[in-house]
mmCIF file of C-alpha atoms and ligand atoms in Angstrom:
data_model
loop_
_atom_site.group_PDB
_atom_site.id
_atom_site.type_symbol
_atom_site.label_atom_id
_atom_site.label_comp_id
_atom_site.label_asym_id
_atom_site.label_seq_id
_atom_site.Cartn_x
_atom_site.Cartn_y
_atom_site.Cartn_z
ATOM 1 C CA UNK A 19 29.698 -129.208 -93.535
ATOM 2 C CA UNK A 20 30.518 -130.575 -96.973
ATOM 3 C CA UNK A 21 27.721 -131.472 -99.255
ATOM 4 C CA UNK A 22 27.290 -134.990 -100.472
ATOM 5 C CA UNK A 23 28.782 -134.313 -103.966
ATOM 6 C CA UNK A 24 31.953 -133.434 -102.380
ATOM 7 C CA UNK A 25 32.115 -136.613 -100.379
ATOM 8 C CA UNK A 26 34.622 -137.853 -99.610
ATOM 9 C CA UNK A 27 36.773 -134.876 -100.202
ATOM 10 C CA UNK A 28 40.400 -135.006 -101.231
ATOM 11 C CA UNK A 29 41.488 -133.924 -97.581
ATOM 12 C CA UNK A 30 39.438 -136.742 -96.145
ATOM 13 C CA UNK A 31 40.844 -139.195 -98.436
ATOM 14 C CA UNK A 32 44.351 -138.208 -97.369
ATOM 15 C CA UNK A 33 43.464 -138.512 -93.686
ATOM 16 C CA UNK A 34 42.081 -142.020 -94.269
ATOM 17 C CA UNK A 35 44.941 -143.177 -96.612
ATOM 18 C CA UNK A 36 47.473 -141.645 -94.172
ATOM 19 C CA UNK A 37 45.765 -143.597 -91.550
ATOM 20 C CA UNK A 38 45.524 -146.946 -93.147
ATOM 21 C CA UNK A 39 48.143 -147.062 -95.887
ATOM 22 C CA UNK A 40 47.132 -149.538 -98.545
ATOM 23 C CA UNK A 41 44.632 -151.455 -96.604
ATOM 24 C CA UNK A 42 41.674 -150.864 -98.826
ATOM 25 C CA UNK A 43 39.063 -152.710 -96.684
ATOM 26 C CA UNK A 44 40.024 -150.315 -93.829
ATOM 27 C CA UNK A 45 39.736 -147.257 -96.100
ATOM 28 C CA UNK A 46 36.283 -148.405 -97.319
ATOM 29 C CA UNK A 47 35.020 -149.133 -93.891
ATOM 30 C CA UNK A 48 36.252 -145.445 -92.805
ATOM 31 C CA UNK A 49 34.427 -144.070 -96.020
ATOM 32 C CA UNK A 50 31.360 -145.889 -95.185
ATOM 33 C CA UNK A 51 31.571 -144.706 -91.536
ATOM 34 C CA UNK A 52 31.834 -141.092 -92.327
ATOM 35 C CA UNK A 53 29.358 -141.369 -95.116
ATOM 36 C CA UNK A 54 26.723 -142.938 -92.644
ATOM 37 C CA UNK A 55 27.542 -140.450 -90.202
ATOM 38 C CA UNK A 56 26.797 -137.548 -92.532
ATOM 39 C CA UNK A 57 23.518 -139.255 -93.688
ATOM 40 C CA UNK A 58 22.412 -139.570 -89.950
ATOM 41 C CA UNK A 59 23.144 -136.028 -89.210
ATOM 42 C CA UNK A 60 21.398 -134.657 -92.341
ATOM 43 C CA UNK A 61 18.354 -136.689 -91.399
ATOM 44 C CA UNK A 62 18.574 -135.643 -87.593
ATOM 45 C CA UNK A 63 19.084 -132.058 -88.636
ATOM 46 C CA UNK A 64 15.940 -132.068 -91.066
ATOM 47 C CA UNK A 65 13.998 -133.606 -88.265
ATOM 48 C CA UNK A 66 14.953 -130.964 -85.902
ATOM 49 C CA UNK A 67 13.980 -128.351 -88.350
ATOM 50 C CA UNK A 68 10.475 -130.227 -88.748
ATOM 51 C CA UNK A 69 9.939 -130.414 -85.136
ATOM 52 C CA UNK A 70 10.825 -126.871 -84.728
ATOM 53 C CA UNK A 71 8.479 -125.739 -87.354
ATOM 54 C CA UNK A 72 5.625 -127.760 -85.676
ATOM 55 C CA UNK A 73 6.499 -126.459 -82.299
ATOM 56 C CA UNK A 74 6.292 -122.934 -83.644
ATOM 57 C CA UNK A 75 2.928 -123.577 -85.360
ATOM 58 C CA UNK A 76 1.513 -125.214 -82.122
ATOM 59 C CA UNK A 77 2.695 -122.311 -80.026
ATOM 60 C CA UNK A 78 1.042 -119.765 -82.483
ATOM 61 C CA UNK A 79 -2.346 -121.686 -82.133
ATOM 62 C CA UNK A 80 -2.077 -121.868 -78.447
ATOM 63 C CA UNK A 81 -1.548 -118.231 -78.116
ATOM 64 C CA UNK A 82 -4.291 -117.387 -80.617
ATOM 65 C CA UNK A 83 -6.612 -119.499 -78.410
ATOM 66 C CA UNK A 84 -5.447 -117.432 -75.224
ATOM 67 C CA UNK A 85 -5.902 -114.108 -77.110
ATOM 68 C CA UNK A 86 -9.503 -115.379 -78.318
ATOM 69 C CA UNK A 87 -10.330 -116.252 -74.619
ATOM 70 C CA UNK A 88 -9.251 -113.092 -73.224
ATOM 71 C CA UNK A 89 -11.231 -111.263 -76.190
ATOM 72 C CA UNK A 90 -14.340 -113.064 -75.311
ATOM 73 C CA UNK A 91 -14.091 -112.537 -71.622
ATOM 74 C CA UNK A 92 -16.069 -109.379 -70.630
ATOM 75 C CA UNK A 93 -14.332 -109.208 -67.125
ATOM 76 C CA UNK A 94 -17.194 -109.633 -64.837
ATOM 77 C CA UNK A 95 -15.219 -109.751 -61.660
ATOM 78 C CA UNK A 96 -11.804 -108.371 -60.915
ATOM 79 C CA UNK A 97 -9.471 -107.912 -57.983
ATOM 80 C CA UNK A 98 -7.506 -104.659 -57.216
ATOM 81 C CA UNK A 99 -3.842 -104.864 -56.804
ATOM 82 C CA UNK A 100 -2.492 -101.787 -54.872
ATOM 83 C CA UNK A 101 1.052 -100.507 -55.458
ATOM 84 C CA UNK A 102 2.866 -101.557 -52.238
ATOM 85 C CA UNK A 103 5.104 -98.558 -52.823
ATOM 86 C CA UNK A 104 2.150 -96.203 -52.796
ATOM 87 C CA UNK A 105 2.967 -95.003 -56.177
ATOM 88 C CA UNK A 106 0.559 -94.940 -59.089
ATOM 89 C CA UNK A 107 1.358 -98.873 -60.382
ATOM 90 C CA UNK A 108 -1.805 -100.329 -58.760
ATOM 91 C CA UNK A 109 -4.166 -102.282 -61.167
ATOM 92 C CA UNK A 110 -7.307 -104.424 -61.548
ATOM 93 C CA UNK A 111 -6.861 -108.132 -62.739
ATOM 94 C CA UNK A 112 -9.537 -109.933 -64.062
ATOM 95 C CA UNK A 113 -10.544 -112.830 -61.949
ATOM 96 C CA UNK A 114 -11.722 -115.093 -64.927
ATOM 97 C CA UNK A 115 -9.073 -114.596 -67.622
ATOM 98 C CA UNK A 116 -6.265 -112.829 -65.700
ATOM 99 C CA UNK A 117 -5.928 -109.870 -67.973
ATOM 100 C CA UNK A 118 -4.691 -106.799 -66.377
ATOM 101 C CA UNK A 119 -7.187 -103.827 -66.734
HETATM 102 ZN ZN1 LIG B 24 -11.563 -111.427 -68.193
#
């Protein structure tokens, strides 16, 4: 996307002038329309970036809470899960925190 300083570019002006000829009111309307669209997109993209950063931070905090809870658990009771194929993939799971032991 073009930066604001390049707006409207020569190429866009040519498209708009080709579209409207000498009708300066329509030319100005088109320039304003595209300027507004670009501003709205710029703001929306900035909001997306902010929301993504907030989301990443929230997930990190939640994962840290899960890790702490698992770390604090001394796994007092567990369930044995045998390997149905009869191989060595059986395991115990803590009934409190769900960690595989
Ligand atoms: Zn546990």
